[in-house]
PDB file of C-alpha atoms in Angstrom:
ATOM      1  CA  GLY M   1     -10.754  -7.157 -12.822  1.00 79.00           C
ATOM      2  CA  GLU M   2      -7.770  -4.846 -12.785  1.00 84.00           C
ATOM      3  CA  ASP M   3      -4.320  -6.383 -13.136  1.00 90.00           C
ATOM      4  CA  VAL M   4      -1.137  -4.379 -12.579  1.00 95.00           C
ATOM      5  CA  GLU M   5       2.266  -5.632 -13.732  1.00 95.00           C
ATOM      6  CA  GLN M   6       5.828  -4.505 -13.110  1.00 96.00           C
ATOM      7  CA  SER M   7       9.263  -5.930 -13.757  1.00 91.00           C
ATOM      8  CA  LEU M   8      10.783  -7.412 -10.607  1.00 93.00           C
ATOM      9  CA  PHE M   9      14.277  -5.899 -10.581  1.00 96.00           C
ATOM     10  CA  LEU M  10      16.151  -2.811 -11.726  1.00 97.00           C
ATOM     11  CA  SER M  11      19.805  -1.990 -11.113  1.00 97.00           C
ATOM     12  CA  VAL M  12      21.192   1.479 -11.821  1.00 97.00           C
ATOM     13  CA  ARG M  13      24.422   3.319 -11.175  1.00 97.00           C
ATOM     14  CA  GLU M  14      24.423   6.035  -8.527  1.00 97.00           C
ATOM     15  CA  GLY M  15      23.768   9.415 -10.136  1.00 97.00           C
ATOM     16  CA  ASP M  16      21.982   7.958 -13.172  1.00 97.00           C
ATOM     17  CA  SER M  17      18.238   8.134 -13.766  1.00 97.00           C
ATOM     18  CA  SER M  18      16.035   5.174 -12.855  1.00 97.00           C
ATOM     19  CA  VAL M  19      12.918   4.394 -14.841  1.00 98.00           C
ATOM     20  CA  ILE M  20      10.431   1.944 -13.361  1.00 98.00           C
ATOM     21  CA  ASN M  21       7.649   0.783 -15.645  1.00 97.00           C
ATOM     22  CA  CYS M  22       4.151  -0.473 -14.947  1.00 97.00           C
ATOM     23  CA  THR M  23       1.213  -1.627 -17.049  1.00 96.00           C
ATOM     24  CA  TYR M  24      -2.410  -1.955 -16.025  1.00 95.00           C
ATOM     25  CA  THR M  25      -5.418  -3.494 -17.715  1.00 93.00           C
ATOM     26  CA  ASP M  26      -8.487  -1.536 -16.593  1.00 89.00           C
ATOM     27  CA  SER M  27      -8.791   1.588 -18.750  1.00 85.00           C
ATOM     28  CA  SER M  28     -11.349   3.016 -16.312  1.00 85.00           C
ATOM     29  CA  SER M  29      -8.760   3.342 -13.540  1.00 85.00           C
ATOM     30  CA  THR M  30      -9.025   6.899 -12.291  1.00 84.00           C
ATOM     31  CA  TYR M  31      -5.925   7.300 -10.142  1.00 89.00           C
ATOM     32  CA  LEU M  32      -2.535   5.644 -10.366  1.00 93.00           C
ATOM     33  CA  TYR M  33      -0.049   5.678  -7.504  1.00 94.00           C
ATOM     34  CA  TRP M  34       3.585   5.008  -6.782  1.00 97.00           C
ATOM     35  CA  TYR M  35       4.578   3.730  -3.344  1.00 97.00           C
ATOM     36  CA  LYS M  36       8.059   3.115  -1.936  1.00 97.00           C
ATOM     37  CA  GLN M  37       8.818   0.439   0.659  1.00 97.00           C
ATOM     38  CA  GLU M  38      12.159   0.254   2.425  1.00 95.00           C
ATOM     39  CA  PRO M  39      13.171  -2.984   4.197  1.00 90.00           C
ATOM     40  CA  GLY M  40      11.072  -3.679   7.282  1.00 86.00           C
ATOM     41  CA  ALA M  41       8.947  -0.553   6.803  1.00 90.00           C
ATOM     42  CA  GLY M  42       5.459   0.355   5.661  1.00 92.00           C
ATOM     43  CA  LEU M  43       4.569   1.829   2.295  1.00 94.00           C
ATOM     44  CA  GLN M  44       5.312   5.487   1.641  1.00 94.00           C
ATOM     45  CA  LEU M  45       3.157   7.266  -0.939  1.00 93.00           C
ATOM     46  CA  LEU M  46       5.548   8.960  -3.360  1.00 95.00           C
ATOM     47  CA  THR M  47       3.157  10.462  -5.868  1.00 94.00           C
ATOM     48  CA  TYR M  48      -0.031   9.855  -7.800  1.00 92.00           C
ATOM     49  CA  ILE M  49      -1.467  10.905 -11.134  1.00 93.00           C
ATOM     50  CA  PHE M  50      -5.043  11.381 -12.247  1.00 90.00           C
ATOM     51  CA  SER M  51      -6.014   9.570 -15.416  1.00 88.00           C
ATOM     52  CA  ASN M  52      -6.625  12.776 -17.411  1.00 89.00           C
ATOM     53  CA  MET M  53      -2.986  13.853 -16.959  1.00 92.00           C
ATOM     54  CA  ASP M  54      -0.009  12.826 -19.092  1.00 94.00           C
ATOM     55  CA  MET M  55       2.772  13.866 -16.775  1.00 96.00           C
ATOM     56  CA  LYS M  56       3.427  14.956 -13.239  1.00 96.00           C
ATOM     57  CA  GLN M  57       6.724  16.206 -11.856  1.00 96.00           C
ATOM     58  CA  ASP M  58       7.703  16.519  -8.219  1.00 93.00           C
ATOM     59  CA  GLN M  59      11.344  17.377  -7.536  1.00 95.00           C
ATOM     60  CA  ARG M  60      13.395  14.332  -8.648  1.00 97.00           C
ATOM     61  CA  LEU M  61      10.306  12.306  -9.546  1.00 97.00           C
ATOM     62  CA  THR M  62       8.557  12.361 -12.920  1.00 98.00           C
ATOM     63  CA  VAL M  63       5.481  10.260 -13.626  1.00 97.00           C
ATOM     64  CA  LEU M  64       4.448   9.631 -17.226  1.00 97.00           C
ATOM     65  CA  LEU M  65       1.070   8.161 -18.130  1.00 96.00           C
ATOM     66  CA  ASN M  66       0.214   6.750 -21.553  1.00 95.00           C
ATOM     67  CA  LYS M  67      -3.481   6.081 -21.179  1.00 93.00           C
ATOM     68  CA  LYS M  68      -3.839   4.594 -24.653  1.00 93.00           C
ATOM     69  CA  ASP M  69      -1.237   1.903 -23.893  1.00 94.00           C
ATOM     70  CA  LYS M  70      -2.183   1.728 -20.190  1.00 94.00           C
ATOM     71  CA  HIS M  71       1.457   2.308 -19.305  1.00 96.00           C
ATOM     72  CA  LEU M  72       2.779   4.214 -16.319  1.00 96.00           C
ATOM     73  CA  SER M  73       6.392   5.022 -15.521  1.00 97.00           C
ATOM     74  CA  LEU M  74       8.273   6.571 -12.625  1.00 98.00           C
ATOM     75  CA  ARG M  75      11.546   8.319 -13.358  1.00 98.00           C
ATOM     76  CA  ILE M  76      13.899   9.098 -10.486  1.00 98.00           C
ATOM     77  CA  ALA M  77      16.556  11.616 -11.474  1.00 98.00           C
ATOM     78  CA  ASP M  78      20.061  11.518  -9.937  1.00 97.00           C
ATOM     79  CA  THR M  79      19.425   8.206  -8.171  1.00 97.00           C
ATOM     80  CA  GLN M  80      20.969   7.985  -4.714  1.00 96.00           C
ATOM     81  CA  THR M  81      21.694   5.054  -2.385  1.00 95.00           C
ATOM     82  CA  GLY M  82      18.710   6.131  -0.268  1.00 95.00           C
ATOM     83  CA  ASP M  83      16.474   5.334  -3.235  1.00 97.00           C
ATOM     84  CA  SER M  84      17.154   1.604  -2.800  1.00 97.00           C
ATOM     85  CA  ALA M  85      13.759   0.094  -2.050  1.00 97.00           C
ATOM     86  CA  ILE M  86      10.823  -1.759  -3.563  1.00 97.00           C
ATOM     87  CA  TYR M  87       8.569   0.458  -5.672  1.00 98.00           C
ATOM     88  CA  PHE M  88       4.918  -0.510  -6.043  1.00 97.00           C
ATOM     89  CA  CYS M  89       2.681   0.755  -8.785  1.00 97.00           C
ATOM     90  CA  ALA M  90      -1.033   0.751  -7.895  1.00 95.00           C
ATOM     91  CA  ALA M  91      -4.252   1.511  -9.745  1.00 92.00           C
ATOM     92  CA  ARG M  92      -7.676   2.513  -8.482  1.00 89.00           C
ATOM     93  CA  PRO M  93     -10.425   1.024 -10.652  1.00 84.00           C
ATOM     94  CA  TYR M  94     -13.459   3.246 -11.195  1.00 79.00           C
ATOM     95  CA  SER M  95     -15.681   0.303 -10.264  1.00 76.00           C
ATOM     96  CA  SER M  96     -14.217  -0.011  -6.783  1.00 74.00           C
ATOM     97  CA  ALA M  97     -13.278   3.273  -5.185  1.00 71.00           C
ATOM     98  CA  SER M  98     -12.299   1.605  -1.922  1.00 78.00           C
ATOM     99  CA  LYS M  99      -9.712  -0.721  -3.423  1.00 85.00           C
ATOM    100  CA  ILE M 100      -6.362  -0.091  -4.992  1.00 89.00           C
ATOM    101  CA  ILE M 101      -4.712  -2.877  -6.933  1.00 92.00           C
ATOM    102  CA  PHE M 102      -0.969  -3.250  -6.422  1.00 95.00           C
ATOM    103  CA  GLY M 103       1.640  -4.512  -8.826  1.00 96.00           C
ATOM    104  CA  SER M 104       4.165  -7.047  -7.607  1.00 96.00           C
ATOM    105  CA  GLY M 105       6.786  -4.377  -6.903  1.00 97.00           C
ATOM    106  CA  THR M 106      10.123  -3.503  -8.525  1.00 98.00           C
ATOM    107  CA  ARG M 107      13.236  -3.861  -6.405  1.00 97.00           C
ATOM    108  CA  LEU M 108      15.599  -0.990  -7.213  1.00 98.00           C
ATOM    109  CA  SER M 109      19.249  -1.517  -6.354  1.00 97.00           C
ATOM    110  CA  ILE M 110      21.923   1.151  -6.722  1.00 96.00           C
ATOM    111  CA  ARG M 111      25.481   0.321  -7.665  1.00 94.00           C
ATOM    112  CA  PRO M 112      28.389   2.655  -6.914  1.00 89.00           C
TER     113      PRO M 112
ATOM    114  CA  ASP Z   1      -0.445  15.226  11.740  1.00 59.00           C
ATOM    115  CA  THR Z   2      -0.047  13.103   8.621  1.00 63.00           C
ATOM    116  CA  GLU Z   3       0.894   9.874  10.298  1.00 90.00           C
ATOM    117  CA  VAL Z   4      -0.632   6.457  10.767  1.00 96.00           C
ATOM    118  CA  THR Z   5       0.726   4.710  13.855  1.00 97.00           C
ATOM    119  CA  GLN Z   6       0.640   0.996  14.633  1.00 97.00           C
ATOM    120  CA  THR Z   7       1.380  -0.958  17.785  1.00 97.00           C
ATOM    121  CA  PRO Z   8       3.092  -3.176  18.579  1.00 97.00           C
ATOM    122  CA  LYS Z   9       5.969  -3.057  16.115  1.00 96.00           C
ATOM    123  CA  HIS Z  10       6.713  -6.763  16.594  1.00 97.00           C
ATOM    124  CA  LEU Z  11       4.534  -9.532  18.011  1.00 97.00           C
ATOM    125  CA  VAL Z  12       5.314 -13.187  18.650  1.00 96.00           C
ATOM    126  CA  MET Z  13       2.397 -15.397  19.631  1.00 94.00           C
ATOM    127  CA  GLY Z  14       1.521 -19.025  20.014  1.00 92.00           C
ATOM    128  CA  MET Z  15      -1.314 -20.686  18.166  1.00 91.00           C
ATOM    129  CA  THR Z  16      -3.541 -20.648  21.269  1.00 90.00           C
ATOM    130  CA  ASN Z  17      -2.952 -17.002  22.176  1.00 91.00           C
ATOM    131  CA  LYS Z  18      -5.305 -14.075  21.746  1.00 95.00           C
ATOM    132  CA  LYS Z  19      -3.720 -10.754  20.830  1.00 96.00           C
ATOM    133  CA  SER Z  20      -4.699  -7.470  19.191  1.00 98.00           C
ATOM    134  CA  LEU Z  21      -3.042  -5.123  16.732  1.00 98.00           C
ATOM    135  CA  LYS Z  22      -3.812  -1.425  16.995  1.00 98.00           C
ATOM    136  CA  CYS Z  23      -3.821   1.375  14.447  1.00 98.00           C
ATOM    137  CA  GLU Z  24      -4.478   5.091  14.910  1.00 98.00           C
ATOM    138  CA  GLN Z  25      -4.719   8.121  12.624  1.00 96.00           C
ATOM    139  CA  HIS Z  26      -5.542  11.752  13.330  1.00 90.00           C
ATOM    140  CA  MET Z  27      -5.913  13.015   9.776  1.00 91.00           C
ATOM    141  CA  GLY Z  28      -9.707  13.017   9.893  1.00 91.00           C
ATOM    142  CA  HIS Z  29      -9.792  10.161   7.404  1.00 92.00           C
ATOM    143  CA  ARG Z  30     -13.048   8.225   7.235  1.00 91.00           C
ATOM    144  CA  ALA Z  31     -11.759   5.027   5.608  1.00 92.00           C
ATOM    145  CA  MET Z  32      -9.344   2.611   7.245  1.00 95.00           C
ATOM    146  CA  TYR Z  33      -7.820  -0.607   5.948  1.00 96.00           C
ATOM    147  CA  TRP Z  34      -6.019  -3.742   7.083  1.00 97.00           C
ATOM    148  CA  TYR Z  35      -3.531  -5.409   4.742  1.00 97.00           C
ATOM    149  CA  LYS Z  36      -1.393  -8.518   5.081  1.00 97.00           C
ATOM    150  CA  GLN Z  37       2.009  -8.574   3.395  1.00 96.00           C
ATOM    151  CA  LYS Z  38       4.199 -11.634   2.980  1.00 95.00           C
ATOM    152  CA  ALA Z  39       7.892 -11.295   2.169  1.00 92.00           C
ATOM    153  CA  LYS Z  40       8.664 -10.096  -1.365  1.00 88.00           C
ATOM    154  CA  LYS Z  41       4.942  -9.744  -2.179  1.00 93.00           C
ATOM    155  CA  PRO Z  42       2.590  -6.760  -2.519  1.00 95.00           C
ATOM    156  CA  PRO Z  43       0.104  -6.019   0.269  1.00 95.00           C
ATOM    157  CA  GLU Z  44      -3.119  -8.044   0.175  1.00 95.00           C
ATOM    158  CA  LEU Z  45      -6.286  -6.268   1.277  1.00 95.00           C
ATOM    159  CA  MET Z  46      -8.083  -7.873   4.224  1.00 97.00           C
ATOM    160  CA  PHE Z  47     -10.713  -5.399   5.468  1.00 96.00           C
ATOM    161  CA  VAL Z  48     -12.044  -1.919   4.692  1.00 95.00           C
ATOM    162  CA  TYR Z  49     -13.941   0.274   7.136  1.00 95.00           C
ATOM    163  CA  SER Z  50     -15.832   3.285   5.851  1.00 91.00           C
ATOM    164  CA  TYR Z  51     -17.372   5.679   8.381  1.00 92.00           C
ATOM    165  CA  GLU Z  52     -16.689   3.092  11.108  1.00 94.00           C
ATOM    166  CA  LYS Z  53     -18.672   0.391   9.330  1.00 94.00           C
ATOM    167  CA  LEU Z  54     -17.143  -2.700   7.766  1.00 95.00           C
ATOM    168  CA  SER Z  55     -17.578  -2.317   4.018  1.00 92.00           C
ATOM    169  CA  ILE Z  56     -15.223  -4.967   2.633  1.00 92.00           C
ATOM    170  CA  ASN Z  57     -14.112  -8.336   4.020  1.00 94.00           C
ATOM    171  CA  GLU Z  58     -11.919 -10.090   1.478  1.00 93.00           C
ATOM    172  CA  SER Z  59     -12.991 -13.567   2.639  1.00 93.00           C
ATOM    173  CA  VAL Z  60     -10.613 -13.411   5.580  1.00 96.00           C
ATOM    174  CA  PRO Z  61     -10.735 -16.371   8.027  1.00 96.00           C
ATOM    175  CA  SER Z  62     -12.691 -15.694  11.211  1.00 96.00           C
ATOM    176  CA  ARG Z  63      -9.556 -16.045  13.340  1.00 97.00           C
ATOM    177  CA  PHE Z  64      -8.973 -12.419  12.270  1.00 98.00           C
ATOM    178  CA  SER Z  65     -11.589 -10.073  13.713  1.00 98.00           C
ATOM    179  CA  PRO Z  66     -11.484  -6.340  12.906  1.00 98.00           C
ATOM    180  CA  GLU Z  67     -12.985  -3.622  15.048  1.00 97.00           C
ATOM    181  CA  CYS Z  68     -13.352   0.119  14.521  1.00 97.00           C
ATOM    182  CA  PRO Z  69     -14.199   1.724  17.904  1.00 95.00           C
ATOM    183  CA  ASN Z  70     -14.175   5.264  16.458  1.00 93.00           C
ATOM    184  CA  SER Z  71     -13.098   7.146  13.368  1.00 90.00           C
ATOM    185  CA  SER Z  72      -9.451   7.350  14.514  1.00 95.00           C
ATOM    186  CA  LEU Z  73      -8.883   3.804  15.720  1.00 97.00           C
ATOM    187  CA  LEU Z  74      -8.775   0.417  14.067  1.00 98.00           C
ATOM    188  CA  ASN Z  75      -8.032  -2.871  15.802  1.00 98.00           C
ATOM    189  CA  LEU Z  76      -7.369  -6.353  14.516  1.00 98.00           C
ATOM    190  CA  HIS Z  77      -8.091  -9.111  17.026  1.00 98.00           C
ATOM    191  CA  LEU Z  78      -6.179 -12.340  16.535  1.00 97.00           C
ATOM    192  CA  HIS Z  79      -7.135 -15.755  17.886  1.00 95.00           C
ATOM    193  CA  ALA Z  80      -5.981 -19.300  17.127  1.00 94.00           C
ATOM    194  CA  LEU Z  81      -3.655 -18.214  14.337  1.00 95.00           C
ATOM    195  CA  GLN Z  82      -1.580 -20.568  12.234  1.00 96.00           C
ATOM    196  CA  PRO Z  83       2.151 -20.309  11.442  1.00 96.00           C
ATOM    197  CA  GLU Z  84       1.263 -19.365   7.844  1.00 96.00           C
ATOM    198  CA  ASP Z  85      -0.392 -16.202   9.232  1.00 97.00           C
ATOM    199  CA  SER Z  86       3.086 -14.863  10.052  1.00 97.00           C
ATOM    200  CA  ALA Z  87       3.478 -11.691   8.007  1.00 97.00           C
ATOM    201  CA  LEU Z  88       3.703  -7.906   8.146  1.00 97.00           C
ATOM    202  CA  TYR Z  89       0.272  -6.454   8.944  1.00 98.00           C
ATOM    203  CA  LEU Z  90      -0.231  -2.982   7.573  1.00 97.00           C
ATOM    204  CA  CYS Z  91      -2.890  -0.459   8.450  1.00 97.00           C
ATOM    205  CA  ALA Z  92      -3.799   2.367   6.085  1.00 95.00           C
ATOM    206  CA  SER Z  93      -6.236   5.250   5.979  1.00 94.00           C
ATOM    207  CA  SER Z  94      -7.691   7.489   3.292  1.00 91.00           C
ATOM    208  CA  GLN Z  95     -10.040  10.470   3.138  1.00 86.00           C
ATOM    209  CA  GLY Z  96     -12.902   8.247   2.117  1.00 76.00           C
ATOM    210  CA  VAL Z  97     -14.041   5.811  -0.527  1.00 72.00           C
ATOM    211  CA  ALA Z  98     -16.162   8.072  -2.691  1.00 66.00           C
ATOM    212  CA  GLY Z  99     -15.315   7.930  -6.369  1.00 62.00           C
ATOM    213  CA  ASN Z 100     -14.505  11.626  -6.666  1.00 61.00           C
ATOM    214  CA  LEU Z 101     -11.749  11.509  -4.049  1.00 68.00           C
ATOM    215  CA  GLN Z 102      -8.113  10.948  -4.925  1.00 66.00           C
ATOM    216  CA  GLY Z 103      -8.235   7.896  -2.702  1.00 76.00           C
ATOM    217  CA  GLU Z 104      -4.573   7.807  -1.839  1.00 85.00           C
ATOM    218  CA  GLN Z 105      -3.957   5.575   1.133  1.00 90.00           C
ATOM    219  CA  PHE Z 106      -1.469   6.435   3.846  1.00 92.00           C
ATOM    220  CA  PHE Z 107       0.199   3.461   5.464  1.00 95.00           C
ATOM    221  CA  GLY Z 108       1.495   2.820   8.942  1.00 96.00           C
ATOM    222  CA  PRO Z 109       4.871   1.144   9.570  1.00 95.00           C
ATOM    223  CA  GLY Z 110       3.245  -2.240  10.154  1.00 96.00           C
ATOM    224  CA  THR Z 111       3.315  -4.920  12.833  1.00 97.00           C
ATOM    225  CA  ARG Z 112       5.663  -7.837  12.153  1.00 97.00           C
ATOM    226  CA  LEU Z 113       3.737 -10.886  13.409  1.00 97.00           C
ATOM    227  CA  THR Z 114       5.319 -14.277  14.054  1.00 97.00           C
ATOM    228  CA  VAL Z 115       3.085 -17.221  14.940  1.00 96.00           C
ATOM    229  CA  LEU Z 116       4.880 -20.149  16.552  1.00 94.00           C
TER     230      LEU Z 116
END
């Protein structure tokens, strides 16, 4: 089945760009998502990308997809303290349209 | 309205209690989900309802009983829980589960459950 992996921690300076990386194993995954979770809150959908796209940009967020390497990244430009959160990468396997498989989450901390 | 609401926000219950968690969405979504999330872990899928019918049960113990009274509401009935069931319970909804849909799931804020 699908397996999604992320590094656990990332620390960046305020104002710099953050890049959170994710790898997945199922090349048939059709949609890939990024969710943000602040402490004590639910998951907020930030953006998603369809598997036939290489890049998607939405304001400060840029998603890059390398389908050959099964690698997904989320770049946050001009990182602010409000960006501190856990970021989950998730993949939707073609074989199971009702399930999305989450990575373990990357905790982003911002230093002044 | 692009919101999924959940009540209560916090719940403390004893192992002999019966309680229910509630979830509501008014986005016209036809798929609804229950997830369990332990601290510092990703959400784990428990149940999926599609068009008000249970389509996935991820081998969840019978002390958790889901119910979908209509397309906007989803309940999770709790009975005889164990302390290890303490977690954040998240509800989500999506347009549907057909393969041609984007399938993005919208999450509620969760119910923080503590079992004593």
